XYZ file of C-alpha atoms in Angstrom:
588
model
C 0.041 -0.031 0.158
C 1.166 3.401 -0.940
C 2.265 5.202 2.271
C 2.822 8.563 0.650
C -0.966 10.087 0.684
C 0.196 13.451 -1.014
C 1.869 11.662 -3.812
C -1.310 9.566 -4.445
C -3.416 12.668 -4.506
C -1.344 14.635 -6.892
C -1.184 11.542 -9.114
C -4.825 10.873 -8.998
C -5.577 14.687 -9.769
C -3.276 14.457 -12.752
C -5.117 11.354 -14.276
C -8.416 13.048 -13.459
C -7.325 16.099 -15.424
C -6.128 14.076 -18.209
C -9.403 12.083 -18.421
C -11.539 14.933 -18.469
C -9.599 17.001 -20.818
C -11.330 15.846 -23.985
C -14.653 16.358 -22.054
C -13.789 19.920 -21.539
C -13.052 20.381 -24.992
C -16.420 19.127 -25.962
C -18.179 21.426 -23.393
C -16.456 24.348 -24.904
C -17.296 23.244 -28.390
C -21.093 22.913 -27.292
C -21.061 26.194 -25.520
C -20.120 27.887 -28.791
C -22.494 25.691 -30.733
C -23.272 28.422 -33.053
C -19.597 28.342 -34.462
C -19.497 24.511 -34.316
C -22.286 24.210 -36.811
C -20.468 26.246 -39.227
C -17.428 24.297 -38.836
C -16.627 20.895 -40.431
C -16.420 17.625 -38.084
C -12.861 17.813 -38.973
C -12.121 21.162 -37.733
C -13.921 20.167 -34.493
C -11.668 16.978 -34.258
C -8.776 19.415 -34.474
C -10.043 21.541 -31.768
C -10.715 18.541 -29.498
C -7.305 17.377 -30.169
C -5.510 20.382 -29.340
C -7.464 21.040 -26.307
C -6.990 17.543 -25.054
C -3.313 17.668 -25.773
C -2.913 21.017 -23.805
C -4.557 19.528 -20.782
C -2.480 16.376 -21.038
C 0.674 18.246 -21.225
C -0.590 20.228 -18.113
C -0.715 17.040 -16.217
C 2.636 15.908 -17.147
C 4.023 19.442 -15.896
C 2.152 18.919 -12.529
C 3.598 15.368 -12.240
C 6.982 16.528 -13.144
C 6.993 19.435 -10.582
C 5.680 16.984 -7.916
C 8.240 14.467 -8.792
C 11.020 17.163 -8.401
C 9.641 18.403 -4.981
C 9.303 14.529 -3.960
C 12.984 13.989 -5.202
C 14.303 16.892 -3.077
C 12.385 16.240 0.141
C 11.394 12.529 0.274
C 11.159 9.323 -1.346
C 8.501 8.416 -3.792
C 6.611 4.958 -2.921
C 5.512 2.238 -5.403
C 2.127 3.138 -7.006
C -0.842 0.840 -6.035
C -2.442 -1.274 -8.723
C -5.631 0.356 -7.835
C -4.609 3.576 -9.297
C -3.395 1.935 -12.606
C -6.856 0.453 -12.957
C -8.550 3.913 -12.155
C -6.329 5.391 -14.672
C -7.637 2.852 -17.370
C -11.215 3.456 -16.235
C -10.833 7.283 -16.611
C -9.264 6.811 -20.247
C -12.344 4.570 -21.173
C -14.767 6.821 -19.790
C -13.257 9.718 -21.300
C -13.560 7.942 -24.903
C -17.154 6.863 -24.093
C -18.265 10.523 -23.115
C -16.513 12.191 -25.934
C -18.098 9.686 -28.629
C -21.543 10.171 -26.883
C -21.341 13.900 -27.239
C -19.837 13.846 -31.045
C -22.889 11.306 -31.942
C -25.440 13.631 -30.606
C -24.092 16.519 -32.744
C -23.585 14.260 -35.887
C -27.278 13.655 -36.270
C -28.464 10.988 -38.810
C -25.579 11.343 -41.187
C -23.744 7.931 -41.262
C -20.248 9.322 -42.310
C -20.472 11.934 -39.506
C -21.416 9.266 -37.013
C -18.378 7.213 -38.187
C -16.117 10.236 -37.810
C -17.402 10.708 -34.232
C -16.804 7.126 -33.329
C -13.241 7.438 -34.778
C -12.700 10.687 -32.769
C -13.783 9.455 -29.456
C -11.598 6.381 -29.901
C -8.640 8.508 -30.875
C -9.417 10.649 -27.750
C -9.560 7.503 -25.382
C -6.312 6.242 -27.031
C -4.781 9.652 -26.552
C -5.584 9.766 -23.043
C -4.395 6.279 -22.595
C -1.146 7.042 -24.252
C -0.483 10.182 -22.071
C -1.170 7.880 -18.997
C 1.260 5.521 -20.277
C 3.882 8.274 -20.881
C 3.320 9.498 -17.266
C 3.982 5.935 -16.016
C 7.113 5.641 -18.278
C 8.438 9.062 -17.082
C 7.903 8.187 -13.540
C 9.595 4.741 -14.077
C 12.591 6.477 -15.815
C 12.684 9.069 -12.838
C 12.838 6.326 -10.533
C 15.701 4.647 -12.197
C 17.775 7.730 -12.124
C 16.938 8.440 -8.312
C 17.986 4.775 -7.705
C 21.194 5.381 -9.423
C 21.761 8.750 -7.524
C 20.905 6.870 -4.199
C 23.426 4.332 -4.978
C 26.086 6.714 -5.930
C 25.396 8.723 -2.394
C 25.628 5.549 -0.558
C 28.956 4.809 -2.285
C 30.274 8.196 -1.393
C 29.273 7.970 2.103
C 30.912 4.559 2.347
C 34.051 6.044 0.905
C 33.719 9.023 3.344
C 33.292 6.679 6.362
C 36.302 4.630 5.404
C 38.394 7.876 4.741
C 37.335 9.148 8.372
C 38.237 5.848 9.918
C 41.593 5.835 8.198
C 42.418 9.450 9.118
C 41.390 8.728 12.662
C 43.634 5.895 13.030
C 46.539 7.691 11.304
C 46.011 10.883 13.692
C 45.834 8.588 16.723
C 48.939 6.567 15.599
C 50.835 9.762 14.953
C 49.841 11.422 18.031
C 50.641 8.536 20.193
C 54.323 8.591 18.741
C 54.907 11.885 20.237
C 54.778 10.432 23.632
C 57.704 7.822 22.742
C 60.789 8.024 24.480
C 62.884 7.619 21.311
C 63.312 10.891 19.609
C 63.282 9.184 16.076
C 59.830 7.883 16.809
C 58.772 11.461 17.893
C 60.140 12.826 14.686
C 58.243 10.235 12.800
C 55.116 11.175 14.590
C 55.789 14.790 13.661
C 56.033 14.270 9.946
C 52.969 11.961 9.969
C 50.855 14.704 11.437
C 52.255 17.092 8.818
C 51.290 14.856 5.985
C 47.826 14.354 7.199
C 47.089 18.080 7.711
C 48.508 18.604 4.233
C 46.223 16.233 2.588
C 43.136 16.979 4.768
C 42.438 20.622 5.127
C 39.673 19.971 7.743
C 42.203 18.645 10.159
C 44.904 21.464 9.941
C 43.726 23.488 12.739
C 43.632 20.391 15.119
C 46.966 19.290 14.020
C 48.289 22.670 14.540
C 46.946 22.713 18.065
C 48.669 19.213 18.667
C 52.067 20.847 17.574
C 51.533 23.928 19.886
C 50.574 21.651 22.829
C 53.800 19.740 22.320
C 55.849 22.963 22.164
C 54.123 24.102 25.421
C 55.404 21.067 27.320
C 57.944 21.926 29.906
C 61.601 22.007 28.604
C 64.866 22.900 30.500
C 66.744 25.896 28.948
C 70.125 24.072 29.289
C 71.243 20.307 29.138
C 71.315 18.373 32.326
C 74.643 17.041 33.245
C 73.296 13.462 33.830
C 71.796 13.077 30.151
C 72.826 15.879 27.827
C 72.161 13.662 24.544
C 68.534 13.212 25.494
C 68.262 17.112 25.839
C 69.778 17.526 22.558
C 67.628 14.883 20.914
C 64.580 16.699 22.147
C 65.840 20.007 21.088
C 65.843 18.663 17.681
C 62.313 17.267 17.796
C 61.075 20.957 19.016
C 62.956 22.645 16.099
C 61.250 20.142 13.802
C 57.740 20.864 15.247
C 58.575 24.652 15.123
C 59.814 24.307 11.408
C 56.329 22.326 10.338
C 54.538 25.041 12.013
C 56.163 28.155 10.709
C 56.794 26.559 6.988
C 53.081 26.090 6.630
C 51.940 29.566 8.035
C 54.338 31.593 5.680
C 52.177 33.328 2.863
C 53.504 34.431 -0.455
C 51.040 37.340 -1.860
C 52.600 36.813 -5.375
C 51.878 32.955 -5.673
C 49.290 30.780 -4.133
C 51.360 27.916 -2.353
C 49.769 24.542 -1.862
C 51.865 24.454 1.287
C 50.175 27.347 3.025
C 47.669 26.676 5.605
C 45.264 29.654 5.891
C 43.084 30.738 8.797
C 45.062 29.133 11.382
C 45.314 30.056 14.973
C 48.280 29.403 17.148
C 48.296 29.107 21.102
C 51.722 28.993 22.600
C 51.374 30.264 25.937
C 54.323 29.313 28.235
C 56.315 27.638 25.288
C 59.849 27.523 25.151
C 60.781 28.501 21.565
C 64.499 28.333 20.146
C 65.281 30.520 17.128
C 61.635 31.105 16.215
C 61.203 32.244 12.802
C 57.745 33.110 11.596
C 58.496 36.004 8.976
C 56.146 36.443 6.172
C 53.256 34.522 7.788
C 49.703 34.993 7.896
C 47.848 34.079 11.106
C 44.397 34.125 12.324
C 44.914 34.632 15.845
C 48.062 34.148 18.207
C 48.860 33.730 21.921
C 52.209 33.793 23.272
C 51.522 34.659 26.830
C 54.593 34.184 29.002
C 56.453 32.291 26.043
C 60.212 32.188 26.145
C 61.931 32.931 22.916
C 65.563 31.822 23.089
C 67.942 33.258 20.392
C 66.949 35.047 17.360
C 63.253 35.729 16.682
C 61.734 36.958 13.482
C 58.121 38.006 12.864
C 58.963 40.430 10.118
C 56.381 40.859 7.414
C 53.571 38.663 9.347
C 50.042 39.542 9.137
C 48.059 38.932 12.262
C 44.444 38.910 11.259
C 43.081 38.529 14.632
C 44.040 39.570 18.233
C 47.583 38.496 19.193
C 49.166 38.718 22.724
C 52.886 38.462 23.813
C 52.090 39.588 27.479
C 54.801 38.601 29.560
C 56.859 37.162 26.879
C 60.653 37.201 27.230
C 62.853 37.647 24.170
C 66.674 36.811 24.702
C 67.977 37.545 21.345
C 67.738 39.845 18.518
C 63.774 40.436 17.801
C 62.296 41.666 14.623
C 58.441 42.551 13.990
C 59.340 44.914 11.166
C 56.763 45.468 8.460
C 54.152 43.447 10.507
C 50.589 44.230 10.324
C 48.436 43.910 13.264
C 44.806 43.933 12.108
C 43.381 43.559 15.566
C 44.547 44.199 19.082
C 48.252 43.628 19.820
C 49.472 43.238 23.589
C 53.108 43.059 24.679
C 52.240 44.218 28.199
C 55.047 43.126 30.537
C 57.181 41.618 27.759
C 61.030 41.862 28.117
C 63.348 42.290 25.407
C 66.766 41.506 26.377
C 68.408 42.286 22.955
C 67.891 44.682 20.046
C 64.112 44.692 18.902
C 62.968 46.301 15.807
C 59.305 47.419 14.978
C 60.098 49.449 12.055
C 57.330 50.213 9.656
C 54.651 48.216 11.805
C 50.918 49.043 11.190
C 48.643 48.727 14.284
C 45.095 48.729 13.077
C 43.557 48.534 16.488
C 44.904 48.996 20.174
C 48.792 48.436 20.791
C 49.658 47.850 24.432
C 53.134 47.756 25.663
C 52.357 48.770 29.163
C 55.236 47.736 31.590
C 57.502 46.374 28.674
C 61.165 46.522 29.063
C 63.807 46.960 26.511
C 67.310 46.131 27.626
C 68.841 47.104 24.342
C 67.899 49.570 21.424
C 64.406 49.551 20.033
C 63.030 51.126 16.993
C 59.327 51.838 16.087
C 60.426 54.454 13.236
C 58.046 54.947 10.347
C 55.085 52.724 12.097
C 51.367 53.567 12.291
C 49.419 53.348 15.265
C 45.760 53.719 14.044
C 44.016 53.569 17.419
C 45.416 53.656 21.192
C 49.279 53.364 21.689
C 49.762 52.506 25.447
C 53.339 52.569 26.607
C 52.779 53.478 30.330
C 55.400 52.541 32.738
C 57.583 50.983 30.027
C 61.410 51.032 30.389
C 63.734 51.741 27.625
C 67.445 51.052 28.783
C 68.897 51.879 25.440
C 67.970 54.338 22.518
C 64.290 54.235 21.658
C 63.509 55.492 18.131
C 59.955 56.647 16.990
C 61.217 58.759 14.041
C 58.679 59.343 11.576
C 55.820 57.369 13.166
C 52.184 58.560 13.063
C 49.867 58.111 16.073
C 46.425 58.654 15.083
C 44.836 57.813 18.377
C 45.577 58.417 22.100
C 49.370 58.117 22.798
C 50.224 57.316 26.188
C 53.786 57.365 27.730
C 52.753 58.110 31.176
C 55.394 57.162 33.762
C 57.428 55.739 30.980
C 61.247 55.661 31.517
C 64.110 56.585 28.834
C 67.190 55.731 30.118
C 68.956 56.532 26.975
C 68.105 58.826 23.982
C 64.460 58.958 23.075
C 63.976 60.014 19.445
C 60.488 61.135 18.113
C 61.863 63.379 15.209
C 59.044 64.121 12.589
C 56.566 61.984 14.479
C 53.157 63.057 14.069
C 50.499 62.892 17.101
C 46.818 63.434 15.917
C 45.127 62.404 19.321
C 46.269 63.340 22.988
C 49.969 62.842 23.637
C 50.466 62.037 27.146
C 54.097 62.020 28.455
C 53.048 62.843 32.054
C 55.923 62.250 34.569
C 58.023 60.493 31.908
C 61.708 60.234 32.748
C 64.125 61.142 29.883
C 67.619 60.600 31.560
C 69.678 61.125 28.421
C 67.452 63.765 26.721
C 64.808 63.596 24.024
C 64.493 64.665 20.332
C 61.234 65.763 18.998
C 62.714 67.754 16.090
C 60.107 68.673 13.690
C 57.331 66.602 15.385
C 53.586 67.872 14.847
C 51.180 67.572 17.824
C 47.591 68.072 16.650
C 45.953 67.436 19.844
C 46.460 68.068 23.381
C 50.294 67.602 24.394
C 51.019 66.737 28.053
C 54.749 66.713 29.466
C 53.607 67.789 32.869
C 56.128 66.916 35.530
C 58.538 65.173 32.861
C 62.319 65.106 33.754
C 64.873 65.667 31.003
C 68.319 64.587 32.070
C 70.098 65.408 28.833
C 69.408 67.912 25.819
C 65.627 68.383 24.929
C 65.213 69.219 21.469
C 61.909 70.395 20.207
C 63.221 72.493 17.347
C 60.616 73.027 14.356
C 57.756 71.489 16.387
C 54.102 72.372 15.801
C 51.838 72.263 18.628
C 48.180 72.692 17.378
C 46.635 72.081 20.715
C 47.109 72.994 24.253
C 50.944 72.059 25.310
C 51.454 71.512 29.088
C 54.878 71.286 30.221
C 54.196 72.485 33.862
C 56.382 71.381 36.663
C 58.945 69.798 34.232
C 62.653 69.770 34.898
C 65.257 70.107 32.208
C 68.606 69.391 33.390
C 70.160 69.667 29.884
C 69.574 72.203 27.353
C 65.990 72.733 26.136
C 65.666 74.015 22.679
C 62.335 75.160 21.318
C 63.739 77.147 18.381
C 61.428 77.853 15.602
C 58.568 76.022 17.283
C 55.078 76.897 16.802
C 52.386 77.003 19.739
C 49.117 77.616 18.036
C 47.322 77.351 21.419
C 48.316 77.734 24.963
C 52.017 76.848 25.952
C 51.973 75.996 29.626
C 55.478 76.178 31.149
C 54.528 77.125 34.493
C 56.935 76.017 37.428
C 59.318 74.455 34.819
C 62.892 74.391 35.940
C 65.560 75.316 33.115
C 68.879 74.070 34.840
C 70.830 74.657 31.502
C 70.160 77.154 28.653
C 66.475 77.377 27.407
C 66.157 78.394 23.803
C 62.971 80.108 22.180
C 64.474 81.773 19.382
C 62.117 82.450 16.488
C 59.368 80.417 18.341
C 55.734 81.670 17.712
C 53.412 81.686 20.698
C 49.547 82.221 20.493
C 49.556 82.340 24.458
C 52.507 81.546 26.569
C 52.693 80.964 30.381
C 55.860 80.735 32.139
C 54.628 81.896 35.620
C 56.694 80.656 38.558
C 59.379 78.910 36.092
C 63.209 79.190 36.920
C 65.744 79.697 34.132
C 69.124 79.012 35.619
C 71.032 79.799 32.757
C 70.271 81.686 29.406
C 66.796 82.282 28.597
C 66.881 83.132 24.682
C 63.720 84.590 23.217
C 65.451 86.227 20.034
C 62.956 86.988 17.239
C 60.185 85.172 19.108
C 56.648 86.418 18.763
C 53.869 86.470 21.238
C 50.541 87.054 19.712
C 48.476 86.793 22.801
C 49.597 87.014 26.349
C 52.946 86.115 27.594
C 52.962 85.456 31.285
C 56.506 85.682 33.067
C 54.867 86.409 36.532
C 57.240 85.225 39.297
C 59.796 83.823 37.051
C 63.294 83.589 38.454
C 65.954 84.356 35.905
C 69.351 83.449 37.111
C 71.066 83.823 33.632
C 71.002 85.979 30.669
C 67.660 87.146 29.391
C 67.592 87.741 25.579
C 64.406 89.222 23.618
C 66.884 90.346 20.884
C 66.093 90.864 17.395
C 62.616 91.350 16.127
C 61.067 89.681 19.194
C 57.467 90.842 19.328
C 55.695 90.925 22.528
C 52.506 93.003 22.591
C 51.376 91.974 26.070
C 54.164 90.470 28.413
C 53.878 90.456 31.942
C 56.969 90.148 34.348
C 55.175 91.119 37.550
C 57.075 89.830 40.524
C 59.809 88.311 38.391
C 63.310 88.381 39.584
C 66.837 88.261 38.201
C 70.369 87.586 39.674
C 73.773 86.473 38.839
C 74.367 88.204 35.617
C 75.103 91.955 34.593
C 71.792 93.818 33.947
C 73.210 95.683 30.849
C 73.775 92.180 29.225
C 70.009 91.529 29.392
C 67.605 92.455 26.584
C 64.014 92.713 27.478
C 60.742 93.263 25.711
C 59.767 97.078 24.874
C 58.535 98.517 27.928
C 60.327 96.559 30.609
C 63.610 96.953 32.325
C 65.366 95.539 35.434
C 65.321 97.723 38.519
C 68.247 97.194 40.966
C 67.525 97.766 44.831
C 70.509 96.751 46.608
C 70.827 93.044 46.226
C 67.336 92.692 45.132
C 66.309 93.174 41.354
C 62.912 93.455 40.058
C 61.111 93.897 36.583
C 59.300 97.071 36.358
C 57.361 98.497 33.332
C 58.345 101.824 32.091
C 54.813 103.241 32.429
C 54.991 102.688 35.989
C 58.119 104.686 36.607
C 56.730 107.748 35.038
C 55.499 110.616 37.491
């Protein structure tokens, strides 16, 4: 019995439609009786045949569409013999009805009656032929479906066999990694590599196995009791590293079949030796508390997802030059014991170096920081270069310590540049730098020469409470907003020749040596109230100071005649005390 009632219903409807096709045609002809009377019986036969054929084709279309839906969503069961008998009965009934109608139209003419009988039998035969065609079509479709089903079964069987084989190979290779013999462990690594190369869906799993092996504890030096075993294990680890790095390298000019795309690596706490992952493309990476022994190279690598090196230790030369970090990059608390290079690096998201330490020189020259660049409490024991770098977001060096020269020449800061309480023990070079936002050097300490020559400060510049133990040079710099140097201590010469001030505040500052403002321009107010000048004061040349205030300022240690003050101001000496007075206040 057919267990698909909806399929039976559609098939039955098709048979009914086909069987009554001819009857419908006759009905149409009767409805237009006036026309039929003027047409020959041959013409009527043509009309009936065409109409019946059209209705029959409609039935075929219905069955074909239904068969397609059944093929997609379910299986079609065998048709019951009852429906075959019903189809034959409907075809015979159609022939009888059509013949009866045509005989009633033919009248007493024997020739017309004979044609009516022929036409009825033709309609019946045509209906039966259409039904047979439907059954043959369905049989062909069932044969094709059976073939497709057999092919799917073969594919599933092959897939199951492949899966079992892969699982066996994986289990065998993974088991070899725990073997005591180095040769067996090496064989296991190469077996895993071959498995990942041939089966893309297992690559991430196998990479995770390699990472897990590298995360296993490994002593930094060979034990005296068994040095050979340590050396063998080192070779196994180097092989695991080589497999990992070789398949993550990406050649943009040529699609290499050896490249494994969209791979994430998890090497927290791993002990890595001469790790070279340059030119790679990685989804995400984690190296938290990892140890990099020897040279380490990530040059030109693209990190598509978040990456962290928090707490990592780099003992040798390290290079991240020309890397691209498309997500967050964290180097917080990381330690670089040798030269580190971050030249021409692009940080698309937040870059964090909080608490990082650099024992040797480090360079970030020509790098782009698209978002937050955070170097708070970082320590630079040797030279630190940021020349030509561009900081688009907030730049935070608060409480950072530069024990050697810090070079930010031609750097650009578009967001807030925060150097609050920074220590520059050997001086700093910001020559030609541009600060578009708020600049904070409040309470910063400069142990050597501080060079800000040719700088442009678009936003407010805060240097209040800072200490310049070396020469401070702001020659030809432009302060387009407030320049706040209140309470600053200049232990050596302070040079502001050719500087431009929209508004300047030096209130309470101390100039222990020369204060040079030759050819400086003060557009707004220049506040020098309570400033203590212990050296020469030079507002020579074409210095312009329309509104400068020296109220309560004092001077000592130099000859008054050697000092040059802005127009309208002079130094009055009263015993050992010297004060600044405005000429207008001296007039009676």
